[in-house]
Amino acid sequence: MKWLRRGVGLLVVLLLIGAAAWWYLARDQRAPSTPVQREADAAALVDPARIERGKYLATVGDCAACHTARGGQPYAGGRSLATPFGDVPAPNITPDADTGIGQWSFDDFWAALHLGKGRHGQLLYPVFSYTSFTRVTRDDALSIFAYLKSLPPVNQPAQPTGLEFPYNVRSSLVAWRALYFKPGVYQPDPAQSPQWNRGAYLVQGLGHCNECHAPRDSLGGIEQNQHLTGGQIPQLDWYAPDLSTRSGGGLEGWSAQDVIDLLKTGQSSKGSAFGPMADVVRLSTQHMTDADLQAVATYLQALPPRAPAAPVAFPQAASHEQGGKLYAKHCADCHGDNGQGVAGIYPPLDGNTSVTGPTSINAIRSVLLGGFAPATAANPRPYSMPPFAQQLSDEDVAAVVSYVRQSWSNKASAVAPVEVSRSRHTPVD
Amino acid sequence: MIRPPYRRSSLRAAVALLAFCSAAAALAAAAPDTLEQRVAACTSCHGARGEGSPDGVLAPRLAGKPAGYLLQQLEYFQSGQRRHAPMEYVVRQLSQPYLRQIAEYFAAQDLPYHRWPQPAVSAEVLRRGEQVVLHGDPARAVPSCVSCHGDKLTGFEPMMPGLVGLSSGYISNQLVSWRTHTRAAEGPYCMGVVANRMRESDIAAVSAWLASHAPAADMHPQPAAAQTTPLPGWCVMGHSEVNP
């Protein structure tokens, strides 16, 4: 938490800068719609085709993942989202008049999604991914709103936020927004194909992939120039990889089909989804149309190559031999003697970017937690991996993870036992 | 109705496992297309066929429990109504139909029960345990355990678990979880009521007696029709005395 304390100092400075910018930014930026527009909106809200489209878009936006408590009513809120600054509960967005968005106009909803502002103009915390959702078109937002309005209302009051001073003062977000939030609907790039543009719109907007797949600084913000370059997700402690499939990218060597397979089935010939990505696949991307998945893959395939990492020859772990024995005993049955896996069943570990990633946290936690790839329509009965947290010591986990990171074609750094002991908690939301 | 489709699976499982071990050693070309292979995560804790961990506390027996009961517990872990982090994590990505198949698979495992070593408690404590199990604690309105779990303590299809084959550590952990609300249930909160009415010292007593009790000749859950003693009103679906 050292970085947090440093961050607080920085924040005070930023608050001052922010105050200066206040008069400009705190002005209500929403342009209220005209009476004619409002009437058109009202008619749109009851159009069944639009409601159906809204349902699809809300699934792509994965709104239910945050706005549903575990075991709770869909969209009725109650789930608390952990941030380094405290917990922020996701509110009820069913059309309940008292506790949900029953009394909201479309203008109110648009202000939330596009500008990150609540119904009374209050600034919303960016754990609500409006930094991405701002790219969504007005028409798509209207469809989502129509869908939400069509849901059965659930009476469930909002919970208080668990943020401490100064973060509990919403106006402290003025400075944060000045730094990290640029409202604006996605503008198609005429130099690119319609498919690429559709992919860009989905990835940058509703898919909010960048909210996880980019590094966050000490203020929890993503620098404007960081687009899908990979980062550790604060609090969750999983690493979401760089998504470039070109040389030096986190998904180097992934074909468009691999990307589509992963998002649609939870598995691919290059690796399978686990941790938060398994949630994303199960709740959201598996339901995307083939055309949209193809568009997303096209866009990811076109991300720029990354600067090659400085060629480092990582010294082989002293535990390599022990790691090999552990691998033969505990892992080879499923992942193969040479880390080749079993197609469609067990992911390969050779050449797997989750294994060789710039940090070893995903590989360590996969070994500790085991588990199933997500059950999807295309893979309804996934196979599983035993958790090794109970069976293997920190030294053994470090040895076997180092072994897989340094065997076959894999060339990554070794892992120390202390990194394993740091990752020994089981996430349960 | 829950119809376990895997009745004859014991032999098949053994054959499949053997085949798997030798084949996998040669080359991991394919994995057996079986449920037992799919649930390798579960069996690493609960035993190859759900017989429970050797100490009976680390992971309870699943084999032979009523399928409806197992499915309901898996759903409770998913919704967070029953808390146990590794269990919650492992079921998180699974669908309800898949969980049902898994529940039916373990329910259909027909394995012998064994008796746990006699816990180190006095004869008096054991007598008290027997008293509560068979007759309850009328002074505190605790019904007897047999009144719900059956006179043979083997439970009933499809939802009522038996109290056989469980270690004393596991039983007392569960009774404590109901008191601390880390194991809850929807609707009728039967065991919440029972556990909260019990004297604290009786938890150890009933757990010790149940674990050391000679197993019944037939350990299978009784058919639903055999459940003739009516459940108390607060333990019937539709009635709710929630979290006393």
XYZ file of C-alpha atoms in Angstrom:
673
model
C 0.000 0.000 0.000
C 3.043 2.280 -0.199
C 1.983 3.457 -3.584
C -1.369 4.395 -2.117
C 0.171 6.754 0.431
C 2.272 8.327 -2.285
C -0.889 8.573 -4.319
C -2.717 10.469 -1.597
C -0.034 13.165 -1.554
C -0.283 13.485 -5.267
C -4.026 13.593 -4.999
C -4.005 16.651 -2.744
C -2.009 18.518 -5.359
C -4.352 17.351 -8.022
C -7.343 18.439 -5.985
C -6.004 21.987 -6.115
C -5.461 21.899 -9.844
C -8.867 20.348 -10.093
C -10.526 23.122 -8.127
C -9.187 25.613 -10.664
C -10.666 23.589 -13.459
C -13.872 23.183 -11.520
C -15.909 26.020 -12.986
C -15.238 24.672 -16.441
C -15.733 20.989 -15.918
C -18.456 20.964 -13.294
C -20.822 22.748 -15.623
C -23.518 20.408 -16.726
C -22.260 19.309 -20.112
C -25.385 17.546 -21.147
C -27.368 19.201 -23.845
C -30.985 18.625 -22.852
C -32.931 17.074 -25.669
C -35.716 18.941 -27.430
C -39.407 18.121 -26.834
C -39.572 16.497 -30.282
C -36.612 14.295 -29.499
C -38.106 13.382 -26.142
C -41.300 12.237 -27.802
C -39.369 10.102 -30.285
C -37.408 8.614 -27.393
C -40.599 7.764 -25.520
C -41.957 5.908 -28.557
C -38.649 4.066 -28.985
C -38.709 2.823 -25.403
C -41.647 0.509 -26.021
C -40.510 -0.845 -29.392
C -39.990 -4.629 -28.914
C -37.263 -4.823 -31.582
C -35.348 -2.071 -29.836
C -35.765 -3.731 -26.452
C -34.373 -6.954 -27.910
C -31.406 -5.067 -29.358
C -30.910 -3.377 -26.000
C -30.767 -6.754 -24.293
C -27.970 -7.812 -26.609
C -26.068 -4.566 -26.091
C -26.438 -4.778 -22.304
C -24.956 -8.293 -22.517
C -22.026 -7.027 -24.593
C -21.577 -4.272 -21.974
C -21.702 -6.921 -19.223
C -23.859 -4.523 -17.177
C -25.391 -7.411 -15.205
C -21.982 -8.630 -13.995
C -21.551 -5.560 -11.801
C -25.179 -4.619 -11.236
C -26.226 -8.013 -9.818
C -25.378 -9.268 -6.342
C -24.307 -12.903 -6.061
C -27.452 -14.948 -6.000
C -29.446 -11.706 -6.328
C -32.000 -10.386 -8.793
C -30.526 -9.390 -12.179
C -29.708 -5.672 -12.431
C -31.013 -4.955 -8.916
C -27.567 -3.918 -7.713
C -26.022 -4.800 -4.383
C -22.669 -6.090 -5.541
C -19.807 -4.146 -4.026
C -16.816 -3.449 -6.235
C -13.471 -3.314 -4.509
C -11.086 -0.516 -5.508
C -7.809 0.510 -3.873
C -9.720 3.477 -2.449
C -12.584 1.514 -0.904
C -15.715 -0.344 -1.969
C -18.247 1.121 -4.369
C -21.595 -0.684 -4.562
C -23.254 -0.923 -7.960
C -26.749 0.573 -7.737
C -30.108 -0.881 -8.705
C -30.793 -0.195 -12.408
C -34.139 -1.960 -12.666
C -37.055 0.430 -13.329
C -38.168 0.583 -9.687
C -39.523 4.089 -9.005
C -37.999 4.490 -5.543
C -34.755 2.549 -5.603
C -33.969 2.073 -9.310
C -34.148 4.072 -12.514
C -37.952 4.072 -12.701
C -38.151 7.850 -12.702
C -35.176 8.430 -14.963
C -35.573 10.081 -18.353
C -33.362 9.042 -21.220
C -31.444 12.298 -20.724
C -30.619 11.177 -17.181
C -29.428 7.800 -18.442
C -27.379 9.333 -21.220
C -25.676 11.623 -18.692
C -24.707 8.573 -16.636
C -23.407 6.447 -19.487
C -21.867 9.205 -21.587
C -20.741 11.733 -18.963
C -20.450 9.673 -15.779
C -22.978 11.819 -13.940
C -25.777 10.717 -11.656
C -29.363 11.876 -11.853
C -28.663 14.876 -9.649
C -25.552 15.872 -11.524
C -23.236 14.181 -8.990
C -20.030 12.751 -10.397
C -19.941 8.967 -10.557
C -16.969 6.841 -9.588
C -15.100 5.505 -12.591
C -15.288 1.924 -11.320
C -18.486 2.254 -13.362
C -16.784 1.933 -16.750
C -18.143 5.157 -18.237
C -14.623 6.013 -19.336
C -15.301 3.368 -22.011
C -19.095 3.571 -22.254
C -18.815 7.214 -23.304
C -17.917 5.837 -26.772
C -21.380 4.241 -27.105
C -23.714 5.926 -29.589
C -26.859 7.662 -28.450
C -28.967 5.190 -30.387
C -27.365 2.167 -28.717
C -27.714 3.843 -25.325
C -31.407 4.369 -26.039
C -31.790 0.654 -26.802
C -30.072 -0.316 -23.554
C -32.289 2.109 -21.669
C -35.387 0.641 -23.345
C -34.288 -2.825 -22.277
C -33.608 -1.808 -18.682
C -37.000 -0.083 -18.550
C -38.650 -3.315 -19.716
C -37.274 -5.341 -16.786
C -39.406 -6.212 -13.793
C -38.818 -3.510 -11.169
C -37.060 -4.709 -8.023
C -37.218 -2.670 -4.849
C -33.718 -2.756 -3.432
C -32.220 0.374 -1.884
C -28.647 1.381 -2.660
C -25.940 0.546 -0.162
C -23.619 3.201 1.229
C -20.181 3.427 -0.359
C -17.202 2.180 1.639
C -14.856 4.976 0.572
C -12.774 7.029 2.937
C -11.935 10.722 2.857
C -11.107 12.309 0.461
C -12.461 9.735 -1.942
C -15.933 9.774 -0.428
C -16.343 13.388 -1.600
C -17.630 13.005 -5.124
C -16.371 16.390 -6.239
C -12.826 15.099 -5.664
C -13.409 13.343 -8.977
C -13.167 16.637 -10.866
C -9.401 16.422 -10.946
C -9.422 12.735 -11.767
C -11.753 13.324 -14.661
C -9.660 16.170 -15.988
C -6.756 13.753 -16.201
C -8.310 10.532 -17.344
C -11.749 11.060 -18.831
C -12.480 12.358 -22.277
C -16.190 12.084 -23.078
C -17.047 11.447 -26.704
C -18.920 9.007 -28.897
C -16.751 6.695 -31.034
C -15.805 8.344 -34.330
C -15.335 5.828 -37.161
C -12.004 5.923 -38.956
C -12.791 6.199 -42.683
C -9.378 4.762 -43.566
C -10.347 1.437 -41.980
C -12.827 -1.251 -42.994
C -16.359 -1.282 -41.533
C -15.432 -4.503 -39.761
C -12.408 -2.928 -38.096
C -14.527 0.047 -37.072
C -17.188 -2.213 -35.612
C -14.485 -4.049 -33.653
C -12.969 -0.805 -32.414
C -16.409 0.435 -31.354
C -17.105 -2.756 -29.387
C -13.671 -3.089 -27.787
C -13.269 0.578 -26.855
C -16.913 1.100 -25.942
C -19.381 -1.443 -24.604
C -16.815 -4.256 -24.270
C -14.760 -1.969 -21.987
C -11.797 -4.315 -22.508
C -9.348 -1.532 -21.716
C -10.712 -1.161 -18.172
C -8.888 -4.386 -17.323
C -6.364 -4.762 -20.127
C -4.356 -1.577 -19.449
C -2.095 -0.483 -16.612
C -3.529 1.783 -13.923
C -1.393 4.340 -12.145
C -1.453 5.190 -8.450
C -4.642 7.212 -8.894
C -6.392 4.305 -10.508
C -6.401 6.026 -13.877
C -5.322 4.770 -17.294
C -3.004 7.054 -19.246
C -4.506 8.123 -22.558
C -1.749 6.460 -24.587
C -2.230 3.040 -22.973
C -4.554 1.044 -25.137
C -4.849 -2.687 -24.371
C -1.189 -2.847 -23.383
C -1.878 -5.116 -20.399
C -1.943 -4.487 -16.684
C -2.534 -5.909 -13.259
C -6.121 -5.385 -12.116
C -6.065 -3.594 -8.750
C -7.604 -5.550 -5.852
C -8.390 -8.558 -8.036
C -4.679 -9.289 -8.466
C -4.958 -10.922 -11.841
C -2.903 -9.774 -14.790
C -4.909 -8.927 -17.910
C -2.449 -9.328 -20.792
C -1.519 -7.000 -23.602
C -3.946 -7.878 -26.395
C -1.757 -7.226 -29.427
C -1.376 -10.383 -31.500
C 1.616 -9.038 -33.402
C 5.303 -9.259 -32.626
C 6.103 -8.391 -29.023
C 2.373 -8.408 -28.174
C 0.894 -10.283 -25.228
C -1.051 -12.492 -27.641
C 1.746 -12.848 -30.173
C 0.923 -15.646 -32.586
C -2.816 -15.757 -31.858
C -4.876 -16.068 -35.047
C -8.236 -14.349 -35.441
C -9.838 -17.756 -34.939
C -8.018 -18.250 -31.625
C -9.415 -14.940 -30.365
C -12.925 -15.862 -31.532
C -12.686 -19.327 -29.963
C -11.583 -17.904 -26.629
C -14.344 -15.308 -26.500
C -17.037 -17.694 -27.722
C -16.159 -20.988 -26.023
C -13.791 -20.047 -23.188
C -11.039 -22.117 -24.808
C -8.637 -21.809 -27.701
C -5.671 -23.654 -29.095
C -3.483 -21.059 -27.326
C -4.986 -21.103 -23.843
C -8.214 -20.950 -21.910
C -10.068 -18.284 -19.964
C -9.780 -18.204 -16.175
C -10.263 -15.781 -13.296
C -12.076 -12.542 -14.266
C -11.792 -13.354 -17.983
C -13.808 -16.533 -17.409
C -16.575 -14.345 -15.954
C -16.375 -12.028 -18.980
C -16.671 -14.971 -21.392
C -19.456 -16.735 -19.498
C -21.623 -13.670 -18.941
C -20.818 -11.559 -21.955
C -18.663 -12.486 -24.943
C -20.011 -16.034 -25.486
C -23.327 -14.365 -26.341
C -21.870 -12.072 -29.002
C -22.858 -12.702 -32.619
C -20.278 -14.322 -34.891
C -20.089 -11.099 -36.895
C -19.287 -9.068 -33.782
C -16.709 -11.604 -32.581
C -15.087 -11.515 -36.006
C -15.005 -7.705 -35.804
C -13.369 -7.791 -32.364
C -10.763 -10.268 -33.639
C -10.086 -8.120 -36.706
C -9.510 -5.115 -34.503
C -7.193 -6.949 -32.097
C -5.240 -8.392 -35.041
C -4.641 -4.855 -36.242
C -3.301 -3.517 -32.942
C 0.246 -2.261 -33.417
C 3.190 -4.558 -32.740
C 4.862 -3.771 -29.419
C 8.432 -2.743 -28.806
C 10.409 -5.958 -28.401
C 11.395 -6.591 -24.810
C 15.107 -6.129 -24.246
C 16.652 -9.553 -24.845
C 17.279 -10.909 -21.387
C 18.642 -14.364 -20.850
C 16.815 -15.396 -17.716
C 18.998 -17.603 -15.547
C 17.539 -21.064 -15.119
C 15.931 -21.576 -11.716
C 18.049 -23.615 -9.310
C 14.903 -25.653 -8.694
C 14.575 -26.664 -12.385
C 15.137 -30.360 -11.785
C 12.769 -30.484 -8.817
C 10.242 -28.535 -10.880
C 10.522 -31.125 -13.638
C 9.806 -33.948 -11.201
C 6.798 -32.117 -9.809
C 5.586 -31.447 -13.338
C 5.836 -35.125 -14.302
C 4.001 -36.163 -11.165
C 1.231 -33.557 -10.962
C 0.767 -31.930 -14.361
C 1.927 -34.056 -17.297
C -1.169 -36.313 -17.240
C -3.241 -33.412 -18.445
C -0.880 -30.859 -19.965
C 1.358 -33.453 -21.676
C 5.009 -34.374 -21.220
C 6.016 -31.491 -23.452
C 3.395 -29.017 -22.352
C 1.424 -29.638 -25.525
C -1.963 -30.056 -23.769
C -4.890 -31.930 -25.285
C -6.697 -30.103 -28.058
C -10.085 -28.797 -26.947
C -9.668 -30.215 -23.435
C -6.472 -29.191 -21.663
C -4.683 -25.968 -22.586
C -1.113 -26.212 -23.815
C 1.479 -24.680 -21.507
C 4.190 -24.513 -24.160
C 3.890 -21.132 -25.859
C 0.944 -20.178 -23.623
C 1.034 -16.425 -23.043
C -0.644 -16.883 -19.643
C 2.374 -18.919 -18.583
C 5.101 -16.763 -20.091
C 3.466 -13.387 -19.353
C 5.538 -10.492 -18.032
C 4.291 -11.348 -14.568
C 3.917 -14.865 -13.200
C 0.863 -14.074 -11.096
C -1.644 -15.747 -13.430
C 0.366 -18.964 -13.666
C 0.894 -19.062 -9.895
C -2.752 -18.468 -9.155
C -3.894 -20.992 -11.781
C -1.827 -23.631 -10.029
C -3.035 -22.657 -6.554
C -6.707 -22.362 -7.481
C -7.222 -24.851 -10.318
C -10.818 -24.819 -11.447
C -12.928 -25.103 -14.562
C -12.860 -23.153 -17.785
C -16.211 -21.331 -18.040
C -19.243 -23.411 -19.016
C -20.476 -21.947 -22.308
C -23.032 -22.955 -24.916
C -20.142 -24.213 -27.080
C -18.385 -25.989 -24.198
C -21.128 -26.848 -21.723
C -19.174 -29.428 -19.731
C -15.636 -28.093 -19.326
C -12.834 -30.209 -17.854
C -11.079 -29.057 -14.713
C -7.778 -28.685 -12.959
C -7.263 -29.616 -9.280
C -6.301 -26.772 -6.946
C -2.785 -27.295 -5.645
C -2.946 -24.738 -2.807
C -3.633 -27.492 -0.280
C -1.162 -30.023 -1.707
C 1.960 -28.064 -2.593
C 4.206 -25.821 -0.500
C 5.263 -22.350 -1.667
C 8.641 -23.826 -2.688
C 7.011 -26.560 -4.756
C 4.602 -24.196 -6.501
C 7.487 -21.812 -7.240
C 9.548 -24.710 -8.620
C 6.832 -26.070 -10.898
C 5.766 -22.630 -12.151
C 9.408 -21.730 -12.814
C 9.737 -25.017 -14.657
C 6.810 -24.362 -16.981
C 7.984 -20.790 -17.552
C 11.409 -22.062 -18.597
C 10.699 -25.291 -20.486
C 10.082 -26.152 -24.135
C 9.928 -22.896 -26.075
C 9.079 -20.836 -22.965
C 11.681 -18.339 -21.842
C 10.519 -16.287 -18.883
C 11.804 -15.358 -15.465
C 11.825 -17.800 -12.546
C 9.455 -17.424 -9.608
C 10.369 -17.068 -5.944
C 8.434 -18.818 -3.150
C 7.556 -15.461 -1.596
C 5.568 -14.553 -4.722
C 3.545 -17.706 -4.179
C 2.788 -17.011 -0.526
C 1.550 -13.543 -1.509
C -1.005 -15.099 -3.838
C -2.453 -17.658 -1.491
C -5.832 -16.061 -0.896
C -8.870 -17.378 -2.732
C -10.974 -14.719 -4.428
C -14.696 -14.917 -3.721
C -15.929 -11.577 -4.996
C -37.461 -36.333 -10.769
C -33.787 -36.946 -10.337
C -32.736 -40.077 -12.135
C -29.086 -40.951 -11.599
C -27.824 -42.147 -14.971
C -24.524 -43.493 -13.678
C -25.599 -46.491 -11.598
C -23.212 -48.931 -13.185
C -20.342 -46.554 -13.206
C -18.173 -48.050 -10.476
C -16.585 -50.673 -12.693
C -16.496 -48.329 -15.659
C -14.797 -45.706 -13.550
C -12.094 -48.107 -12.446
C -11.491 -49.282 -16.002
C -11.495 -45.751 -17.329
C -9.096 -44.591 -14.663
C -6.659 -47.408 -15.321
C -6.872 -46.825 -19.019
C -6.325 -43.134 -18.446
C -3.275 -43.559 -16.280
C -1.424 -45.741 -18.745
C -2.537 -43.828 -21.824
C -1.698 -40.457 -20.337
C 1.754 -41.622 -19.408
C 2.460 -42.603 -23.003
C 1.101 -39.520 -24.693
C -1.543 -37.072 -23.613
C -3.310 -37.379 -26.939
C -6.808 -37.514 -25.581
C -8.570 -37.460 -22.263
C -11.440 -39.846 -21.483
C -14.789 -38.325 -22.362
C -16.232 -39.053 -18.933
C -17.620 -37.078 -16.052
C -15.045 -38.552 -13.666
C -12.293 -37.099 -15.849
C -14.078 -33.748 -16.055
C -14.457 -33.370 -12.305
C -10.773 -33.991 -11.486
C -10.827 -30.767 -9.437
C -13.606 -32.078 -7.204
C -12.114 -35.514 -6.687
C -8.726 -34.083 -5.756
C -10.352 -32.949 -2.497
C -13.400 -35.201 -2.111
C -11.676 -38.460 -3.108
C -11.603 -40.341 -6.400
C -15.297 -41.251 -6.151
C -16.486 -38.749 -3.589
C -15.672 -40.897 -0.567
C -14.407 -37.808 1.309
C -10.920 -36.871 2.428
C -9.213 -39.473 4.625
C -9.747 -37.415 7.784
C -13.377 -36.660 6.903
C -12.969 -33.007 7.893
C -10.919 -31.526 5.067
C -13.595 -32.457 2.548
C -16.810 -34.315 3.335
C -18.119 -37.445 1.672
C -20.373 -36.823 -1.341
C -20.919 -40.422 -2.486
C -24.466 -41.673 -2.075
C -25.971 -38.421 -0.743
C -29.353 -37.474 -2.249
C -28.766 -35.762 -5.602
C -31.235 -32.951 -4.936
C -29.440 -32.141 -1.710
C -25.998 -32.073 -3.379
C -27.263 -29.825 -6.171
C -28.795 -27.431 -3.686
C -25.527 -27.170 -1.757
C -23.593 -26.478 -4.980
C -26.045 -23.684 -5.749
C -25.622 -22.289 -2.242
C -21.855 -22.165 -2.747
C -22.460 -20.374 -6.049
C -24.768 -17.769 -4.531
C -22.578 -17.307 -1.467
C -25.275 -18.543 0.940
C -22.869 -21.262 2.013
C -19.361 -19.960 2.532
C -16.165 -21.857 1.837
C -13.760 -19.999 -0.455
C -12.262 -22.934 -2.418
C -15.738 -24.440 -2.955
C -17.143 -21.070 -4.025
C -14.318 -20.563 -6.502
C -14.505 -24.023 -8.063
C -18.249 -23.910 -8.861
C -18.296 -20.285 -10.005
C -17.980 -20.944 -13.751
C -20.460 -23.829 -13.956
C -24.035 -23.842 -15.246
C -26.997 -25.255 -13.368
C -27.495 -28.201 -15.790
C -23.832 -29.146 -15.456
C -23.979 -28.905 -11.653
C -27.002 -31.194 -11.745
C -25.071 -33.815 -13.720
C -22.195 -33.564 -11.278
C -24.552 -33.888 -8.299
C -26.193 -36.951 -9.862
C -22.803 -38.459 -10.569
C -21.692 -38.286 -6.941
C -25.125 -39.319 -5.649
C -24.837 -42.492 -7.724
C -21.477 -43.565 -6.288
C -22.238 -46.611 -4.169
C -19.356 -47.034 -1.735
C -19.112 -48.718 1.655
C -19.200 -46.474 4.703
C -16.682 -46.790 7.414
C -16.835 -45.854 11.044
C -14.732 -42.999 12.284
C -12.532 -43.674 15.294
C -14.361 -43.103 18.557
C -13.771 -39.434 19.469
C -12.078 -38.908 22.807
C -15.113 -37.950 24.859
C -16.579 -39.377 28.031
C -19.315 -42.008 28.070
C -21.574 -39.387 29.621
C -21.109 -37.024 26.685
C -21.893 -39.846 24.274
C -25.051 -40.664 26.204
C -26.104 -37.028 26.037
C -25.431 -37.059 22.283
C -27.571 -40.120 21.809
C -30.319 -38.517 23.881
C -30.455 -35.400 21.676
C -30.227 -37.324 18.407
C -33.044 -39.707 19.338
C -35.233 -37.505 21.517
C -34.159 -33.894 21.007
C -34.044 -31.314 23.792
C -37.695 -30.568 24.627
C -36.755 -27.867 27.157
C -35.320 -25.775 24.290
C -37.786 -26.994 21.665
C -35.047 -28.836 19.743
C -36.696 -31.681 17.816
C -34.843 -34.965 17.651
C -32.457 -35.336 14.742
C -34.166 -38.584 13.710
C -37.492 -36.778 13.311
C -36.142 -35.133 10.165
C -33.133 -37.208 9.101
C -35.038 -40.523 9.493
C -34.970 -43.221 12.167
C -31.968 -44.835 10.481
C -30.312 -41.412 10.073
C -29.788 -42.159 6.377
C -31.904 -39.260 5.109
C -34.537 -39.282 2.376
C -34.590 -38.763 -1.359
C -34.296 -36.259 -2.898
C -33.386 -33.452 -0.468
C -32.786 -34.680 3.075
C -29.173 -35.633 3.757
C -28.307 -38.486 6.061
C -26.099 -38.050 9.112
C -24.102 -41.205 8.442
C -20.514 -41.398 7.292
C -19.740 -37.876 8.509
C -16.845 -37.199 10.844
C -17.449 -35.485 14.137
C -15.275 -32.533 13.063
C -17.377 -31.992 9.953
C -20.694 -32.238 11.799
C -19.696 -29.778 14.506
C -18.264 -27.383 11.891
C -21.629 -27.394 10.124
C -23.636 -26.814 13.289
C -21.387 -23.893 14.131
C -21.704 -22.500 10.573
C -25.470 -22.349 10.923
C -25.069 -20.407 14.133
C -22.608 -17.966 12.553
C -24.627 -17.676 9.315
C -21.841 -18.936 7.068
C -24.123 -21.758 6.044
C -27.603 -20.507 5.329
C -30.489 -21.702 3.221
C -33.395 -20.225 1.382
C -36.967 -20.545 2.537
C -37.269 -22.894 5.450
C -34.130 -22.449 7.465
C -34.466 -25.822 9.193
C -30.957 -26.365 10.461
C -30.546 -22.696 11.331
C -33.424 -23.061 13.764
C -32.169 -26.386 15.128
C -28.551 -25.296 15.569
C -29.449 -21.990 17.179
C -31.768 -23.611 19.693
C -29.188 -26.203 20.706
C -27.089 -25.910 23.822
C -23.528 -25.169 22.769
C -22.175 -28.187 24.655
C -24.634 -30.438 22.825
C -22.905 -29.703 19.512
C -19.857 -31.697 20.548
C -22.032 -34.389 22.087
C -24.222 -35.068 19.031
C -21.220 -34.840 16.675
C -19.279 -37.401 18.693
C -22.206 -39.792 18.992
C -23.182 -39.541 15.297
C -19.619 -40.121 14.097
C -19.128 -43.208 16.242
C -22.622 -44.630 15.802
C -22.631 -48.130 14.243
C -23.675 -47.701 10.603
C -27.122 -48.955 9.635
C -27.239 -52.120 7.542
C -28.606 -50.183 4.562
C -27.001 -46.748 4.312
C -28.905 -45.534 1.248
C -31.198 -42.565 1.704
C -34.762 -43.838 2.150
C -37.290 -43.152 -0.612
C -39.259 -39.940 -0.242
C -42.420 -41.901 0.567
C -40.783 -43.305 3.708
C -40.662 -39.823 5.254
C -43.858 -40.220 7.300
C -43.079 -37.974 10.290
C -44.284 -34.528 9.238
C -41.615 -31.826 9.398
C -42.300 -29.024 11.863
C -44.125 -26.042 10.329
C -41.014 -23.847 10.272
C -39.199 -26.439 8.174
C -41.740 -26.626 5.367
C -41.349 -24.861 2.021
C -43.524 -21.773 1.852
C -43.204 -21.087 5.554
C -40.434 -18.836 6.641
C -38.898 -18.324 9.981
C -35.783 -16.836 8.533
C -32.546 -16.439 10.459
C -33.866 -16.754 14.015
